[in-house]
mmCIF file with all atom_site columns, C-alpha atoms in Angstrom:
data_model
loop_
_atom_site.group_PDB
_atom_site.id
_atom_site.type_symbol
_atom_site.label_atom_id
_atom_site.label_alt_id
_atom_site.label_comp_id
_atom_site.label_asym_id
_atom_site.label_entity_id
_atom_site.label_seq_id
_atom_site.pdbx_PDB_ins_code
_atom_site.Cartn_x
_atom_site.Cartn_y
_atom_site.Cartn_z
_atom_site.occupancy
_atom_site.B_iso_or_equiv
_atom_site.pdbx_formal_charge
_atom_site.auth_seq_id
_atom_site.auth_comp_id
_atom_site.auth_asym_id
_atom_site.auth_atom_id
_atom_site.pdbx_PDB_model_num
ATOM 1   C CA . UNK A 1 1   ? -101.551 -40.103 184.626 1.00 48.00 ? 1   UNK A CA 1
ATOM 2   C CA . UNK A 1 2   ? -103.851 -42.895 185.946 1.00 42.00 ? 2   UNK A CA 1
ATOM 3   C CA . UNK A 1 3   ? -103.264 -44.188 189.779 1.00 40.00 ? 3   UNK A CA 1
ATOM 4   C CA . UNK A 1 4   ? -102.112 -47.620 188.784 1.00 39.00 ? 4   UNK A CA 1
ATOM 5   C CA . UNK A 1 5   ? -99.207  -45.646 186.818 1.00 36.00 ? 5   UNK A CA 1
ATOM 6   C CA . UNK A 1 6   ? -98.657  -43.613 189.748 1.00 32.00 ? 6   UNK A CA 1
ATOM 7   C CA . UNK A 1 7   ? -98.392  -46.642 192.368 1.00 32.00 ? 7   UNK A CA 1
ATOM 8   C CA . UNK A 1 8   ? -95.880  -48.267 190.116 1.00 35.00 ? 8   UNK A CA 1
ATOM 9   C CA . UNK A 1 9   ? -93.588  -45.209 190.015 1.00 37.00 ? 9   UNK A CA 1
ATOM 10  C CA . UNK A 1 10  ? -93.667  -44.844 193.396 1.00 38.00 ? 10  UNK A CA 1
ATOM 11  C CA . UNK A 1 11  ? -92.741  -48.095 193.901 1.00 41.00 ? 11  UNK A CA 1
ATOM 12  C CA . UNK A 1 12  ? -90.118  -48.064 191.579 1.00 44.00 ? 12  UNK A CA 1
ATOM 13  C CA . UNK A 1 13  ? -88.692  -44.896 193.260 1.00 41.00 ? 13  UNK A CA 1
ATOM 14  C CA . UNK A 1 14  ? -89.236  -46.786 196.684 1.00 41.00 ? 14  UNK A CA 1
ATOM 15  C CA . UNK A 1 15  ? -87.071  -49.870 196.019 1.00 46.00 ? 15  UNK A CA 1
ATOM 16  C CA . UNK A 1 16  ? -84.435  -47.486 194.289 1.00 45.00 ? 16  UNK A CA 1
ATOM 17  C CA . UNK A 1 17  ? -84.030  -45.474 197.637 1.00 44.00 ? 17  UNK A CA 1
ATOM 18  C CA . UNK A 1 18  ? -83.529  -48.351 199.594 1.00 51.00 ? 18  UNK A CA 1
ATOM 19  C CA . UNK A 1 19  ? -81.032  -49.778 197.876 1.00 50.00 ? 19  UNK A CA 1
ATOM 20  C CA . UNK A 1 20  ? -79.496  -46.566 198.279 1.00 58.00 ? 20  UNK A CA 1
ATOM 21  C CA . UNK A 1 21  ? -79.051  -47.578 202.465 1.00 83.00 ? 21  UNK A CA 1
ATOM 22  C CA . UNK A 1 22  ? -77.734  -50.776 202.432 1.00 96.00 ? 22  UNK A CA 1
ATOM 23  C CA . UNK A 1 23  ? -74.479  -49.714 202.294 1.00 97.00 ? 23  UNK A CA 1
ATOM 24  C CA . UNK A 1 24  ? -72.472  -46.764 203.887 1.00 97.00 ? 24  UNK A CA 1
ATOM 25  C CA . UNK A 1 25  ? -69.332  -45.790 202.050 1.00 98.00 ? 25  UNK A CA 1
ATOM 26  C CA . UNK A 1 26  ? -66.307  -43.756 203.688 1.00 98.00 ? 26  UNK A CA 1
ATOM 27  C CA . UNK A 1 27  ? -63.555  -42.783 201.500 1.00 98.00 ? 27  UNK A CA 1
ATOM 28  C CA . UNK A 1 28  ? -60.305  -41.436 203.163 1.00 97.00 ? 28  UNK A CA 1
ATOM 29  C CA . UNK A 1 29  ? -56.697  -41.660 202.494 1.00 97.00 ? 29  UNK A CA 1
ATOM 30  C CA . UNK A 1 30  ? -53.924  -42.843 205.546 1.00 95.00 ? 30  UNK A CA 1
ATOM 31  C CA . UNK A 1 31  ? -50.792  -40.609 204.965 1.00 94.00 ? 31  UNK A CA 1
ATOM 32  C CA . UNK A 1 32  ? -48.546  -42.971 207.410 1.00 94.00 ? 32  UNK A CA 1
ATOM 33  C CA . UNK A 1 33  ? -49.760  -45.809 205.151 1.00 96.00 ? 33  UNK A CA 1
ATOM 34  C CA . UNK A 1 34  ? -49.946  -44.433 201.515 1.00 95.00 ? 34  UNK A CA 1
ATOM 35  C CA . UNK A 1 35  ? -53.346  -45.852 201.189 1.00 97.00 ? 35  UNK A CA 1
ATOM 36  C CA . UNK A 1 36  ? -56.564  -45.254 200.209 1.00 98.00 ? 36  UNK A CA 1
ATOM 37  C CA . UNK A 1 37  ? -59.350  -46.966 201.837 1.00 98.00 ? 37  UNK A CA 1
ATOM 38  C CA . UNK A 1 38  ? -62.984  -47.673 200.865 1.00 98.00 ? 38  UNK A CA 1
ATOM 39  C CA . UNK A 1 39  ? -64.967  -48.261 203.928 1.00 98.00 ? 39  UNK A CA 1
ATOM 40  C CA . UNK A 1 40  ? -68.472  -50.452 203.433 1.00 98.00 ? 40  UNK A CA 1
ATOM 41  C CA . UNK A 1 41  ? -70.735  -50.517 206.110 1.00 98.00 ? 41  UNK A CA 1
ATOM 42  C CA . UNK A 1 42  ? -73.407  -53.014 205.073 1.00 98.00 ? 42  UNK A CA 1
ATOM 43  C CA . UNK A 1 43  ? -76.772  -53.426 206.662 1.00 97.00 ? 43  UNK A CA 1
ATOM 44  C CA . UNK A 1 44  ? -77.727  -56.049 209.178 1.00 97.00 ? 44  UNK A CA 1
ATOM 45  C CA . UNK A 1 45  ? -78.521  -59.287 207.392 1.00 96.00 ? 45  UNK A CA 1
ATOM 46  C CA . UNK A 1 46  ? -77.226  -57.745 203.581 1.00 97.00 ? 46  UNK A CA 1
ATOM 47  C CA . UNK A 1 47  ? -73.823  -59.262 201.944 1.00 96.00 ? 47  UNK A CA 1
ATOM 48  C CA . UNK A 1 48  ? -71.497  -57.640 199.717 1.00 97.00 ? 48  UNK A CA 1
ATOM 49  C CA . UNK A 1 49  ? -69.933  -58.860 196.812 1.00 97.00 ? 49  UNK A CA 1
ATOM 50  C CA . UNK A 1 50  ? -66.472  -59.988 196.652 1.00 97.00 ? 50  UNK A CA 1
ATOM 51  C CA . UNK A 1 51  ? -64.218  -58.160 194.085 1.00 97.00 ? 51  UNK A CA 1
ATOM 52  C CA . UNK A 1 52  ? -63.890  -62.240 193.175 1.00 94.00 ? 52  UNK A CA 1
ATOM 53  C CA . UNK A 1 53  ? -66.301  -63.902 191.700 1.00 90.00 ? 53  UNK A CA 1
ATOM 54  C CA . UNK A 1 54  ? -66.570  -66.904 189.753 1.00 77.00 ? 54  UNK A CA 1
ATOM 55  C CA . UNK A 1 55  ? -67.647  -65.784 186.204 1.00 71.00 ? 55  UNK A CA 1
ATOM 56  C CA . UNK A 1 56  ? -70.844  -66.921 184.849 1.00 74.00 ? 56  UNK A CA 1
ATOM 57  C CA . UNK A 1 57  ? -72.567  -67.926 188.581 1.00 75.00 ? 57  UNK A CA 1
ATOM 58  C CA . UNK A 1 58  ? -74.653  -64.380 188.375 1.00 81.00 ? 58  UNK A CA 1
ATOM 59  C CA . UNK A 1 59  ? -73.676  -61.111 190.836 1.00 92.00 ? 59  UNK A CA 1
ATOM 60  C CA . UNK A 1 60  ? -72.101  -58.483 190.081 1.00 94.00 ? 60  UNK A CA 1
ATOM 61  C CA . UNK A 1 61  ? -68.892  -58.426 191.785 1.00 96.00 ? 61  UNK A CA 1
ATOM 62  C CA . UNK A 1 62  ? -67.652  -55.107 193.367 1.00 97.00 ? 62  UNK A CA 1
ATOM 63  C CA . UNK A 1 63  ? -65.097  -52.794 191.434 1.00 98.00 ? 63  UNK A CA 1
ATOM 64  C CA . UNK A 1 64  ? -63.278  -50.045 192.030 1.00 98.00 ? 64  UNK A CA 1
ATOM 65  C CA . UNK A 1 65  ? -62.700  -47.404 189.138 1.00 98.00 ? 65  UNK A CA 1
ATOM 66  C CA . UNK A 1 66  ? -59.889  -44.529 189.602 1.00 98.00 ? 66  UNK A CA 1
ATOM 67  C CA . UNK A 1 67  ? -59.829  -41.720 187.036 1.00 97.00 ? 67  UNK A CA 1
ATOM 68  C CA . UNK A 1 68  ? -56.398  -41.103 185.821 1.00 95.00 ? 68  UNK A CA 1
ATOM 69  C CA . UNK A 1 69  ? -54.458  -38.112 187.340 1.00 96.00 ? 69  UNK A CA 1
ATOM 70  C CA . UNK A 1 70  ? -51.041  -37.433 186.808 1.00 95.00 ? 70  UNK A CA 1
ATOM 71  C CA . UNK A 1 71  ? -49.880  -36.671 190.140 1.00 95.00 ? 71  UNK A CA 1
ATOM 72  C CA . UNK A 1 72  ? -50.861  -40.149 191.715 1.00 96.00 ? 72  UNK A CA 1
ATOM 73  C CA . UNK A 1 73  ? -49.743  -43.572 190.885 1.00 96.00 ? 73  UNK A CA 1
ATOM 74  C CA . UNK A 1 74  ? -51.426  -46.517 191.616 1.00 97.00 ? 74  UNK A CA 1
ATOM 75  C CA . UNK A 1 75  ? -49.175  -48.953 193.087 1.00 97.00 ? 75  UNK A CA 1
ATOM 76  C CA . UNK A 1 76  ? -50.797  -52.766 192.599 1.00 97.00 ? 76  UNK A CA 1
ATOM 77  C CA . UNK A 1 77  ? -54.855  -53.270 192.719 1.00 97.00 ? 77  UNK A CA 1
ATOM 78  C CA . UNK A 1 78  ? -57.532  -52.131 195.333 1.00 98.00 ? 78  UNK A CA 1
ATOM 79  C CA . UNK A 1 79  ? -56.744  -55.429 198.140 1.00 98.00 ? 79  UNK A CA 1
ATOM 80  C CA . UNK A 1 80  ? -59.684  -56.496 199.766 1.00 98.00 ? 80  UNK A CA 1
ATOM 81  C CA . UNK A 1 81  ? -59.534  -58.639 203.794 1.00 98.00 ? 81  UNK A CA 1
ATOM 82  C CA . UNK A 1 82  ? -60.163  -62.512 203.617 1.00 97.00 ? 82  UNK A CA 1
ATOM 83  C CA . UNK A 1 83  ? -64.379  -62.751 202.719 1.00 97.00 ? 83  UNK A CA 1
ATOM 84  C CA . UNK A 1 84  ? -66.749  -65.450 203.388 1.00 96.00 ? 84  UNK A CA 1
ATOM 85  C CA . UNK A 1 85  ? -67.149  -68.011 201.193 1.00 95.00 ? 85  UNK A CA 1
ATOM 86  C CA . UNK A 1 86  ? -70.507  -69.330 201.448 1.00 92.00 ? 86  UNK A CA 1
ATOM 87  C CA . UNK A 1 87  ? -73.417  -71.190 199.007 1.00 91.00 ? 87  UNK A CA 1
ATOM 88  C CA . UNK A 1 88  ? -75.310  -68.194 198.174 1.00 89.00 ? 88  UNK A CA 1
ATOM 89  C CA . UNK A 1 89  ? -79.571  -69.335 197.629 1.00 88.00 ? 89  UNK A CA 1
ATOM 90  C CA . UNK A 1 90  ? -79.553  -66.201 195.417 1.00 87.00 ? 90  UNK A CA 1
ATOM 91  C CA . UNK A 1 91  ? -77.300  -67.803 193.250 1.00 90.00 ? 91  UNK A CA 1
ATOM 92  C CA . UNK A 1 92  ? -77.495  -70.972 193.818 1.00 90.00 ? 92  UNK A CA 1
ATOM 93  C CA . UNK A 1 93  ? -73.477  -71.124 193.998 1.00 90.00 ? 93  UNK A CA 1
ATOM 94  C CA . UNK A 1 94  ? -70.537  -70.656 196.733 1.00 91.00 ? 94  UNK A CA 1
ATOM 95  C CA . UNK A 1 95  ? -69.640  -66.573 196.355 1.00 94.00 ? 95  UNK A CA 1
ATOM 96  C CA . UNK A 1 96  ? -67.299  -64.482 198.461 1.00 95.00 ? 96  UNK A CA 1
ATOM 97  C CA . UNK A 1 97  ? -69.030  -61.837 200.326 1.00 96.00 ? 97  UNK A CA 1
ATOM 98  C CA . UNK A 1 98  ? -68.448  -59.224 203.220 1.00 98.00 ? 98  UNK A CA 1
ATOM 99  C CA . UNK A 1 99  ? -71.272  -58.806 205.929 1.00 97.00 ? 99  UNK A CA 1
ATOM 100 C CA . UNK A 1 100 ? -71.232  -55.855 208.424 1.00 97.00 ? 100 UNK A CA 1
ATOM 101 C CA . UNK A 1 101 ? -68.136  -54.214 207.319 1.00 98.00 ? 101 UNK A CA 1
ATOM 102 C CA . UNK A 1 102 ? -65.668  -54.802 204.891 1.00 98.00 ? 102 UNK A CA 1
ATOM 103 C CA . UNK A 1 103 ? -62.204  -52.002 204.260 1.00 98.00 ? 103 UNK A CA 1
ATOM 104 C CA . UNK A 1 104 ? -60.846  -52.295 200.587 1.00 98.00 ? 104 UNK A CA 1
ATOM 105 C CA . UNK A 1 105 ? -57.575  -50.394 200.195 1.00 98.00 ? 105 UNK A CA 1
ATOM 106 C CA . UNK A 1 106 ? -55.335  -49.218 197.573 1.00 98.00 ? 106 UNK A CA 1
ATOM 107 C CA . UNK A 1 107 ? -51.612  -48.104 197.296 1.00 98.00 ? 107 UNK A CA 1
ATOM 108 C CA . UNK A 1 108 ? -50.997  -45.012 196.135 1.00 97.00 ? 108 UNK A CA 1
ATOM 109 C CA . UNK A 1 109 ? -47.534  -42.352 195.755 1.00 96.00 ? 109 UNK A CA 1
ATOM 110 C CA . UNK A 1 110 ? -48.466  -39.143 195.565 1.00 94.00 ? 110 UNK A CA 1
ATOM 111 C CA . UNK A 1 111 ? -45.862  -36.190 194.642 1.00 88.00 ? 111 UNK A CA 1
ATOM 112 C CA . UNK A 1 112 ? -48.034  -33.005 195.739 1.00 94.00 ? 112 UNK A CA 1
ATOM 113 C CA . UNK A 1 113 ? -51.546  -32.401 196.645 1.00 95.00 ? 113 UNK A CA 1
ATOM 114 C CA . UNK A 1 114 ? -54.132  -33.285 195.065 1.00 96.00 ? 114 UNK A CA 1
ATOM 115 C CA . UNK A 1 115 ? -57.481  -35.391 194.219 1.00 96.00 ? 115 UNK A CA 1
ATOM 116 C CA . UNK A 1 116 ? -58.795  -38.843 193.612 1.00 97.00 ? 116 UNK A CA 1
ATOM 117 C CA . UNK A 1 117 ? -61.813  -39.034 191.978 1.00 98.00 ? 117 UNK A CA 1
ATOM 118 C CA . UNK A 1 118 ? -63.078  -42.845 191.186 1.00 98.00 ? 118 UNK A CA 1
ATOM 119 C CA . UNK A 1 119 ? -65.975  -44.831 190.884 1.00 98.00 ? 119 UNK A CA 1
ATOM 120 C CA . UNK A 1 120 ? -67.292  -48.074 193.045 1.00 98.00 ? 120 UNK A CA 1
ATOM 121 C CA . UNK A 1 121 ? -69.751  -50.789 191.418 1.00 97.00 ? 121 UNK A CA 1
ATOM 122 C CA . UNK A 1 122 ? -71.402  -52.716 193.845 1.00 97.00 ? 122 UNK A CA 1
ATOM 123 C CA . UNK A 1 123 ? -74.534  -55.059 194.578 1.00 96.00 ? 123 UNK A CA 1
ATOM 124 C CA . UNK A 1 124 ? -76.126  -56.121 197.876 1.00 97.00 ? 124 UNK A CA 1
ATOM 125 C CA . UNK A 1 125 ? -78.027  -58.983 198.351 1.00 96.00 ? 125 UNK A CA 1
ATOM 126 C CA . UNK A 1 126 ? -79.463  -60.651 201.680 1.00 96.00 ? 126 UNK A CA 1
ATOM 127 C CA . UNK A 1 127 ? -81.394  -64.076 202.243 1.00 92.00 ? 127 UNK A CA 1
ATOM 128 C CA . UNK A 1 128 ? -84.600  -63.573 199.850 1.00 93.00 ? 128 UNK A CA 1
ATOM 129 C CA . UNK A 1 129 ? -83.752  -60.861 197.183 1.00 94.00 ? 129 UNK A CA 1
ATOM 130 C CA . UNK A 1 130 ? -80.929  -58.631 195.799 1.00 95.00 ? 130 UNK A CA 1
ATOM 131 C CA . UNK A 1 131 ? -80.904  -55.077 195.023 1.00 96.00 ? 131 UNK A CA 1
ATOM 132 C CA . UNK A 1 132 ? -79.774  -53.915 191.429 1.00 95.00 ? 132 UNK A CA 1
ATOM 133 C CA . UNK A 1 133 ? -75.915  -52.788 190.983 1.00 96.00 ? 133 UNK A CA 1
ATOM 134 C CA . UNK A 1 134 ? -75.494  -49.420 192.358 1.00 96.00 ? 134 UNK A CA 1
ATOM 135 C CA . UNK A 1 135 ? -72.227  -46.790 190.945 1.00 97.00 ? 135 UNK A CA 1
ATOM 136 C CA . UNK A 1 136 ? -71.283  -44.567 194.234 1.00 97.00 ? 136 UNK A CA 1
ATOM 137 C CA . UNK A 1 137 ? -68.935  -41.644 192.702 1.00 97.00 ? 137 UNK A CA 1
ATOM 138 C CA . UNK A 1 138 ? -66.235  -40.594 195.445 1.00 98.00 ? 138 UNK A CA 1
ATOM 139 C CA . UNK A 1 139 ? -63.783  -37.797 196.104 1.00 97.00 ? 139 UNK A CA 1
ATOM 140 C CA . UNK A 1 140 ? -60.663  -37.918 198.142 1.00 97.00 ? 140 UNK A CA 1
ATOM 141 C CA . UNK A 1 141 ? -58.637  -34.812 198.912 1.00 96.00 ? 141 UNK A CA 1
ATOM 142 C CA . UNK A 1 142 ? -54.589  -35.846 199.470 1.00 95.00 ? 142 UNK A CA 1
ATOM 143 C CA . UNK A 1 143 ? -52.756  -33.084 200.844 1.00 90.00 ? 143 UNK A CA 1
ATOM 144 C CA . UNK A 1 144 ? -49.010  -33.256 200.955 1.00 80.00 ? 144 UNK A CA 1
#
């Protein structure tokens, strides 16, 4: 390979791993609660995305995926705290975005032990740039 060929796929490789830091997930579940919740801890001076966004103005808003199991039941959608709502330059648009740290939850019954599996789609974005959508797979154990 030549050594311009080289520097580009390390830099590629560089600006995929640190998009892989900007935000800290935690996945647990509360038994006293019946809830699941999806911990972000963003980096100083990032954002993240709203799971409400106005279509067409650009991010990607976040999402949360569940796989089906039988033995839970999802009560309602994934509820997210009051976000900022703020003109983003990125965007050129007001957005609603978390800074610092943001907890999403979701209602669940569960009958007998078991797991969640699920997916979260995300994108960060601070002042000058944003980093591309990112997919973080999670696994919650439930025991009952």
């Amino acid at each position: 390979m030549s050594r311009t060929l080289y520097c580009l796929l390390f830099f590629f490789l560089s600006l995929h791993s640190s998009a892989q830091d900007k935000v800290d997930w935690n996945f647990t579940y509360a038994p006293s609660s019946n809830l699941i919740e999806l911990k972000a801890v963003i980096a100083d001076g990032w954002h993240l995305y709203s799971q409400y966004i106005d279509d067409g103005i650009g991010p990607i808003p976040t999402a949360f995926e569940f796989k089906e199991n039988s033995n839970v039941t999802f009560v309602g959608e994934t509820h997210e705290p009051e976000s900022i709502r703020e003109y983003d330059v990125n965007f050129e648009g007001e957005l609603n975005f978390f800074k610092n740290e943001v907890v999403f939850s979701q209602k669940v019954i569960v009958d007998q032990t078991t797991e969640v599996i699920g997916v979260v789609t995300y994108m960060v974005c601070n002042e000058e740039m944003c980093m591309p959508p990112k997919d973080e797979i999670f696994r919650i154990t439930i025991n009952k």
